[in-house]
XYZ file of C-alpha atoms in Angstrom:
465
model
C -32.813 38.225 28.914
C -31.119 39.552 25.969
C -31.945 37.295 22.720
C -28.954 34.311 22.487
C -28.199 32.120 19.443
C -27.299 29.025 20.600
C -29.071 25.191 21.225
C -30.844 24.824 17.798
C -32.240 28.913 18.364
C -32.966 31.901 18.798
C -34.336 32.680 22.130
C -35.397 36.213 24.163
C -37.224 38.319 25.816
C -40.827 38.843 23.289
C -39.822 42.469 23.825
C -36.484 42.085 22.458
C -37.569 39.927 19.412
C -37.766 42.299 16.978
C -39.331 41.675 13.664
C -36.016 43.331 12.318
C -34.028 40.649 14.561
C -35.791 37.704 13.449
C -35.871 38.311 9.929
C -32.657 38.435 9.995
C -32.005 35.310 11.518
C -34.173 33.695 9.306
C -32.486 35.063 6.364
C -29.317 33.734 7.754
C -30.428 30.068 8.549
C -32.095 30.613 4.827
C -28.119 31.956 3.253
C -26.660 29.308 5.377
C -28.223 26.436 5.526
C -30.061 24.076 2.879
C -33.554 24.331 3.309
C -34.741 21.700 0.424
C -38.166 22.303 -1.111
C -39.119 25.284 1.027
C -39.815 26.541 4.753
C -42.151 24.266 6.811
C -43.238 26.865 10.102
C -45.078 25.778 12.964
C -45.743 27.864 16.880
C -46.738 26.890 19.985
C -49.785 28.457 21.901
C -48.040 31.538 23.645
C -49.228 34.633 22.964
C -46.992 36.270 21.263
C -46.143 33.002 19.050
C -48.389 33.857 15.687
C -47.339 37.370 15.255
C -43.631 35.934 15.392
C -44.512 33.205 12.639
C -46.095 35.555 10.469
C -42.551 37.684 10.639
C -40.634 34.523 9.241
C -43.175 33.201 7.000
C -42.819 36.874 5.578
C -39.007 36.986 6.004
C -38.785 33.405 3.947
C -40.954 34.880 1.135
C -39.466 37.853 0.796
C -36.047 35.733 0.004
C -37.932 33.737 -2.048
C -38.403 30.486 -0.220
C -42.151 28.844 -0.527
C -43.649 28.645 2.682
C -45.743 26.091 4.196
C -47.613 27.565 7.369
C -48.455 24.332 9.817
C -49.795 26.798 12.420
C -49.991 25.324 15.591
C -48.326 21.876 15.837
C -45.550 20.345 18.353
C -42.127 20.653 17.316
C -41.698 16.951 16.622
C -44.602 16.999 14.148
C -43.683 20.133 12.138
C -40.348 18.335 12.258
C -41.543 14.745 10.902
C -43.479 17.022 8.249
C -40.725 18.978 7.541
C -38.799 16.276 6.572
C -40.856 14.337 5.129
C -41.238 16.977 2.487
C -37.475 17.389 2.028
C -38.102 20.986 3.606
C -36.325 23.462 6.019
C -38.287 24.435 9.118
C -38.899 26.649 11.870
C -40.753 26.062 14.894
C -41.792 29.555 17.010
C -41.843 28.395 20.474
C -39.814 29.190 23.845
C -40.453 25.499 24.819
C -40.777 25.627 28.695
C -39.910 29.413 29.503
C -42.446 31.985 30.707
C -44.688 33.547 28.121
C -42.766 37.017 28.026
C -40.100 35.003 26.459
C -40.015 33.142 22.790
C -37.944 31.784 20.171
C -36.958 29.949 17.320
C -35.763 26.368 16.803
C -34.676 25.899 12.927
C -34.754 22.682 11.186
C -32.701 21.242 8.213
C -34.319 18.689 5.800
C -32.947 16.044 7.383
C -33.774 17.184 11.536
C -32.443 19.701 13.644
C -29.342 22.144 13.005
C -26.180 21.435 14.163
C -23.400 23.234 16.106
C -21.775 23.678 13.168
C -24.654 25.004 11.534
C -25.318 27.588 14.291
C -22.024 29.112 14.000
C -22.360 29.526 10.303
C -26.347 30.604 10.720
C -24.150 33.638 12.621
C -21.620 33.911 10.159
C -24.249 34.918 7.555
C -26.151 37.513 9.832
C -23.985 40.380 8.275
C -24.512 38.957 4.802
C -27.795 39.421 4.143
C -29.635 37.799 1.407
C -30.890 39.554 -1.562
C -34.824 39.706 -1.809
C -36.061 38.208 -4.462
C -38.408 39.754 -6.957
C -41.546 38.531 -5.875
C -42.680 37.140 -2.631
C -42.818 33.398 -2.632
C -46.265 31.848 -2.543
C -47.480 30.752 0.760
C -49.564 27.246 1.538
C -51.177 26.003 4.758
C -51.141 22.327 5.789
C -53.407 21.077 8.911
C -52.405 17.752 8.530
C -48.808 17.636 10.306
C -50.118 16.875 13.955
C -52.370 13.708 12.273
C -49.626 12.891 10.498
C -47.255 12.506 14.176
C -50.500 10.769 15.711
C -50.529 8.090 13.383
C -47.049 7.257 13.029
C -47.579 6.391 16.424
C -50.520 4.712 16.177
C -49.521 2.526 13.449
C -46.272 1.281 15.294
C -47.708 0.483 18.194
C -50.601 -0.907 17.442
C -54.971 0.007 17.719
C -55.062 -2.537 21.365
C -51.389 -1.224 22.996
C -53.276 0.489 25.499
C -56.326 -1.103 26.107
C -57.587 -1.273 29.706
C -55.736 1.674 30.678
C -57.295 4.747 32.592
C -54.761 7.496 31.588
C -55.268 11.377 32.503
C -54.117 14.492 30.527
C -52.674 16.978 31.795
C -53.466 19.690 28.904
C -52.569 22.954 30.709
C -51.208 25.293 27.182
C -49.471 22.659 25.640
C -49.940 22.919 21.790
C -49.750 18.942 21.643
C -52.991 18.466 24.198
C -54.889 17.670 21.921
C -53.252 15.357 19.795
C -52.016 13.404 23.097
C -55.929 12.848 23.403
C -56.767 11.468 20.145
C -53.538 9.007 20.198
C -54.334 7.460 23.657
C -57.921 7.132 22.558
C -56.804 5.615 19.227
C -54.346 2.976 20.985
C -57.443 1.455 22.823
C -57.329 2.888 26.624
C -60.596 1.972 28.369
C -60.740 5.844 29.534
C -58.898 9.403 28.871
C -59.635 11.981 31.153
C -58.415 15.401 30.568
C -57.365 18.075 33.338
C -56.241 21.714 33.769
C -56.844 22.670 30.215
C -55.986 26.389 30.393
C -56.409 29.179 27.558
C -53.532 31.413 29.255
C -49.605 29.743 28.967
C -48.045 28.302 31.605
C -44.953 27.172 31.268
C -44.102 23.859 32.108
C -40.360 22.366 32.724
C -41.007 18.665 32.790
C -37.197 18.589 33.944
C -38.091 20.201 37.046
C -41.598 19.589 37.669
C -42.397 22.004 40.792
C -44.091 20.493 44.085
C -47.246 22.217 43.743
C -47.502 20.661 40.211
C -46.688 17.338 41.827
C -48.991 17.546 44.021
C -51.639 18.696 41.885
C -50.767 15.611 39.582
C -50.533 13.420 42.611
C -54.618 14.114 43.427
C -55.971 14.408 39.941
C -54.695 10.391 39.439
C -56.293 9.478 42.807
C -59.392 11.150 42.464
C -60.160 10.046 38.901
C -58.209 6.213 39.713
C -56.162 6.664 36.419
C -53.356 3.912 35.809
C -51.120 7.137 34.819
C -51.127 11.166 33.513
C -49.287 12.415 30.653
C -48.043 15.690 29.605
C -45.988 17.770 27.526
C -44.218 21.015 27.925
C -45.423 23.602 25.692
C -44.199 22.747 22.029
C -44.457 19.132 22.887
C -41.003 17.708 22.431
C -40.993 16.901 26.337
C -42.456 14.257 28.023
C -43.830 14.244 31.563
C -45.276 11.060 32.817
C -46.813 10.044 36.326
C -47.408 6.096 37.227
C -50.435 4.904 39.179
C -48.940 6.042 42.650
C -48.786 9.477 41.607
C -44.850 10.085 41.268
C -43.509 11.621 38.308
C -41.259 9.542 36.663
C -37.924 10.896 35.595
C -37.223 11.540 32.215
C -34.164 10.169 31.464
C -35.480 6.578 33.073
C -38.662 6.935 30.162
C -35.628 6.976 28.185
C -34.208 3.688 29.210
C -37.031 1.797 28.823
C -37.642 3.386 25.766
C -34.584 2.566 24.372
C -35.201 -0.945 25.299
C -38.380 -1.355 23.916
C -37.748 -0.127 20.318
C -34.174 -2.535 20.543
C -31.579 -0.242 20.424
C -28.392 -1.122 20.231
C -26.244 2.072 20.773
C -27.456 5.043 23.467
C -26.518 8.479 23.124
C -27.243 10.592 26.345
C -26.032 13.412 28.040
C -23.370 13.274 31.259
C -26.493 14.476 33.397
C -28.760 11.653 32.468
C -28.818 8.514 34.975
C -26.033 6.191 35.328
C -28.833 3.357 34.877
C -28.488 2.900 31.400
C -24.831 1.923 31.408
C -25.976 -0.644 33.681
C -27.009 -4.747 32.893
C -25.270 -4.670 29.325
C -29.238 -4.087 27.512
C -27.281 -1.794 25.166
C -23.660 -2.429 23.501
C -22.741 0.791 23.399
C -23.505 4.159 25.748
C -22.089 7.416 24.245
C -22.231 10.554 26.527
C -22.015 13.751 25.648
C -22.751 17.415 26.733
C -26.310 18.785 27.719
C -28.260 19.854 24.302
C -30.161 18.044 21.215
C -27.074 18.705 19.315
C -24.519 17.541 21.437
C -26.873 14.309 20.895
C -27.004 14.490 17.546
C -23.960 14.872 16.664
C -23.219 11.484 18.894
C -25.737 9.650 16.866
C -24.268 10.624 13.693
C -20.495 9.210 14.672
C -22.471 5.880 15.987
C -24.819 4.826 12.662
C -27.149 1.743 13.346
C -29.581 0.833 15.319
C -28.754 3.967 17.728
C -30.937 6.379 19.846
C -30.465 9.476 21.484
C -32.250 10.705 24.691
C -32.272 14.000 27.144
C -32.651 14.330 30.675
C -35.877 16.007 29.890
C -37.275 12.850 28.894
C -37.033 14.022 24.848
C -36.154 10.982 22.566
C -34.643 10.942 19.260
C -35.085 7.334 17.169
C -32.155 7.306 14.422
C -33.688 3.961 12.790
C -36.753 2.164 11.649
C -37.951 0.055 14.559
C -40.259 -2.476 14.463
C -43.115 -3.135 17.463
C -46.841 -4.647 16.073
C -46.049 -2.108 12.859
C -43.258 -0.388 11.284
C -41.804 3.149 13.361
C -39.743 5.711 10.981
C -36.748 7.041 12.473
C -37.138 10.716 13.676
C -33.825 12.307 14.735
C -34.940 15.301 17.067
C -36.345 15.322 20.262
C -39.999 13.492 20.679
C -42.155 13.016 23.480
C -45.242 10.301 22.075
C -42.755 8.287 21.864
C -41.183 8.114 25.283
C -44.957 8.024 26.829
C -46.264 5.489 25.048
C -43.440 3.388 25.043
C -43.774 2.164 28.821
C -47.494 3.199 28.991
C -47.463 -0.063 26.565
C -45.872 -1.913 28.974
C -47.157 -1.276 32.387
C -50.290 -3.910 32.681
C -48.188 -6.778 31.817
C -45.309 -5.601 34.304
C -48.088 -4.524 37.139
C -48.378 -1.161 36.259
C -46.192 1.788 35.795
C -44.527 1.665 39.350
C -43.531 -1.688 38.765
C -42.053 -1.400 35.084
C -39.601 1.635 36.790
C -38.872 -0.496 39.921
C -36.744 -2.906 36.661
C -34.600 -0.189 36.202
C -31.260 -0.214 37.946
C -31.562 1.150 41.601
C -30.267 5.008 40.316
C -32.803 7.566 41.108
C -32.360 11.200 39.315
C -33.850 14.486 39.829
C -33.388 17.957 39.071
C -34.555 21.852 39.235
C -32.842 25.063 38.409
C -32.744 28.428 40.664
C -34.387 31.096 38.337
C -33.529 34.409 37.249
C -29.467 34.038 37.586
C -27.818 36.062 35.158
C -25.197 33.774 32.927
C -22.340 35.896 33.981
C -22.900 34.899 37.702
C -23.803 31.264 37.404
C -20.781 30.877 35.125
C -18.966 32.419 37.880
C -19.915 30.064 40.756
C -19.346 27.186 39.018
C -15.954 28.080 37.417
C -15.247 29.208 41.173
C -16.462 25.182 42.083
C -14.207 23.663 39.591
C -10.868 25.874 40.292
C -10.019 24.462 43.452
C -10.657 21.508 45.693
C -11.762 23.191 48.864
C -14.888 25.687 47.558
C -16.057 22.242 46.077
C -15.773 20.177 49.503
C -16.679 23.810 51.081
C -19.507 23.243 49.200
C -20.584 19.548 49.711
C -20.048 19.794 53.339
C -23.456 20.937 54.445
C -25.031 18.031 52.088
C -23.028 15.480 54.191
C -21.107 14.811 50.811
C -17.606 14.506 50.362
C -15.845 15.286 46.755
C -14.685 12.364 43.934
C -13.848 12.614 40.692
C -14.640 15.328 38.949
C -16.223 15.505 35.338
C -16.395 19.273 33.586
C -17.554 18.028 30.273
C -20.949 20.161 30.738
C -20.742 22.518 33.940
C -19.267 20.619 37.230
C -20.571 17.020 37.579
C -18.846 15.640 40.786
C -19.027 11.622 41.690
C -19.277 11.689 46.168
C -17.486 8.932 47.905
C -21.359 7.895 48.895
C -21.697 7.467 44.927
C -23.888 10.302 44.607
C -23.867 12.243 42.053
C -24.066 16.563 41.767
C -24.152 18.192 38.574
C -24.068 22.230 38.766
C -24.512 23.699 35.279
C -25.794 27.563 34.117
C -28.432 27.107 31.579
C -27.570 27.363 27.855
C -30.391 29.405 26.838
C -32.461 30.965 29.849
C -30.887 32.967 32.963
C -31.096 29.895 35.333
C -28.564 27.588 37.261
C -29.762 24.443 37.015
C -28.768 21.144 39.733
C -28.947 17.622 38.727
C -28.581 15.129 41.464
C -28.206 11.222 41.372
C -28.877 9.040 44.357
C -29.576 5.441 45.581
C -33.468 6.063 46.088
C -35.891 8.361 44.747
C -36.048 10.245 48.436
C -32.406 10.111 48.770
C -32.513 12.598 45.130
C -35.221 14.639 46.434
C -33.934 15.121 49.435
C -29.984 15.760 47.553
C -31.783 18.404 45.066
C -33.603 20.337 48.052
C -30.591 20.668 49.878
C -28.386 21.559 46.846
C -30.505 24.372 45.652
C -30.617 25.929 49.304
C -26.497 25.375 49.613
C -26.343 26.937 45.577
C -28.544 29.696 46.815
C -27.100 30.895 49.748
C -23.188 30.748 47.857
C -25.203 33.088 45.024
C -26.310 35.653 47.579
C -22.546 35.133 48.971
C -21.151 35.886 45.357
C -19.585 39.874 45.355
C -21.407 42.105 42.994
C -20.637 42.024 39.363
């Protein structure tokens, strides 16, 4: 995988991310972009992660930027930080991808880059900046992740969980730890964490594998938890699992999210469930394509009481809300928020289980073939879309027939049953991923299976490039 610009980032191969390369990147984003009082930098727990942040803490100094060095902290906290200081920031992480790959994700003061902001962040890569004449100085702050933790705290109050047996599902997530001390500072009765591992392993909570389900599945049985919660690994992803051991999607956390902190307007991508549009609970749904910026830049044309939310479960809040305390807005993707949200919820609805069963009777899930070049899953979906017969060539095995067609992000096609496919190559890893929609949550499992064996087979079809 060949480093790519693109979705907030940098992201590549660790092999490929060449101090050279990401200085100049940084420099760039530093030439193009305002970056306020300084650089705030944060990593995740890969391996390669703190040799990378010591290249752009160097990188920012050299041009003269004062650096604050956060060290390991999830992305939403160095953000909240970040911004809270008035500061640019970068965040070394490859979020869910294997550890042989990393990245970047740059921050403005005010939250994350734009798309208009990534093409100039381009732009500027052949005009590099001067160094200045001294390095900057350097500072370290260990108080960012606290600082996340108790926003939470504070909003939703030192009781919002009591009674609850929740499990944590640490595995190399950098936010592990914090997601311990919040659930034990909102009151829950017990917190029991589980697969705590020192090597990374990369977790998509977008397409949360069986074995992992499974896994999930006995660890809330065996310890009689009333839900688990995770992160992927720079903790801007939520994964939560109710009482029955089923992993709830994330765009429904984002629903009920939504709800809860009394949001008016909903930004969401096309692949997220058709739920939300559902019941008039919000006065205004604004889609948009697949990416944090695409979200953004939604919430930005729809000021108010307006949030943004991802598929992936990731929430952005673009106003102060108000639960037992005040909750600050925080415009880039967030995953406390999103868990504790319903976790607050689920004894007075009858548990987790329950609170979802409310939601409008559209069930989502989704999962990506791996290791697709972009050229050839750009290929077979363009080869979808062209006509109507490789699409209801396609369908026909699923028992599907073709509807209306959407292209605003990939192929999203509407079946005469009313469900829903969604073919789409991934924007920043060499995947081809499959979101499906259905009536029931065995109707989408079943959908996705099925899917990814009809998308693989039409790959292997595919003529050499």
């Amino acid at each position: 995988m060949a480093p790519r610009f693109g979705t907030s980032g940098l992201r590549g191969l660790v092999t490929e991310l060449t101090p050279e390369l990401v200085a100049a990147h940084v420099g760039a984003f530093l030439r193009a972009c305002p970056h306020g009082t300084g650089l705030f930098i944060g990593r995740d727990l890969r391996p390669s992660s703190p040799a990378l942040a010591r290249v752009v803490a160097e990188a920012a100094r050299r041009a003269g930027v004062p650096v604050t060095d956060c060290g390991a902290v999830p992305t939403p906290a160095l953000a909240l930080a970040a911004m809270g200081a008035g500061a640019g920031a970068v965040m070394v992480t490859g979020s869910h991808i294997p550890a042989d790959r990393n990245g970047l994700k740059f921050y403005l003061p005010t939250g994350e880059i734009t798309k208009a902001d990534e093409a100039a962040i381009l732009a500027a890569l052949d005009h590099p900046m001067p160094p200045a004449p001294e390095p900057a100085p350097l500072s370290r702050d260990t108080t960012a992740g606290a600082a996340w933790v108790r926003r939470s705290v504070t909003a939703f109050g030192a009781d919002a969980l009591a009674g609850l047996r929740v499990g944590v599902w640490s595995h190399s997530a950098v936010s592990r730890d914090l997601m311990i001390a919040a659930l034990r500072a909102l009151g829950c009765a017990a917190v029991v964490e589980l697969g705590r591992s020192e090597e990374f392993i990369p977790v998509d909570t977008e397409a949360v594998p069986e074995g992992a389900r499974r896994q999930i599945a006995d660890w809330i049985a065996e310890h009689r938890l009333d839900a688990l919660v995770s992160t992927d690994g720079d903790g801007d992803r939520p994964l939560l699992a109710d009482e029955a051991g089923r992993v709830i999607p994330g765009d429904l956390l984002g629903q009920i999210t939504a709800a809860a902190v009394g949001a008016e307007v909903v930004v969401t991508p096309v692949s997220s469930n058709s739920g939300v549009e559902a019941g008039g609970r919000f006065r205004r749904v604004i889609r948009t394509r697949i990416g944090s910026p695409f979200v953004i830049a939604g919430m930005e044309a729809a000021p108010g009481r307006t949030v943004g939310y991802e598929a992936n479960g990731g929430f952005l809040l673009g106003f102060e809300a108000r639960l037992a305390g005040p909750l600050p807005p925080l415009p880039t993707r967030d995953s406390l928020l999103p868990l504790l949200a319903p976790l607050s919820r689920a004894r007075a609805a009858g548990g987790l289980a329950a609170l979802v069963g409310r939601e409008p009777d559209r069930f989502t899930a989704a999962d990506r073939l791996e290791e697709v070049p972009a050229e050839r899953a750009r290929a077979l979906v363009a080869g979808l879309a062209a006509q109507p017969e490789p699409l209801a060539a396609f369908l026909a095995p699923l028992g599907e027939v073709p509807g209306p067609t959407d292209l605003t992000d990939g192929l999203r096609v509407t079946c005469a049953s009313g469900r829903i496919l969604h073919v789409r190559p991934s924007g920043n890893a060499p995947e081809l991923r499959l979101y499906v929609e259905a009536e029931n949550p065995d109707a989408a499992g079943s959908l996705l299976a099925r899917g990814l064996a009809v998308l693989g087979q039409a790959l292997v079809k595919m003529p050499p490039a």
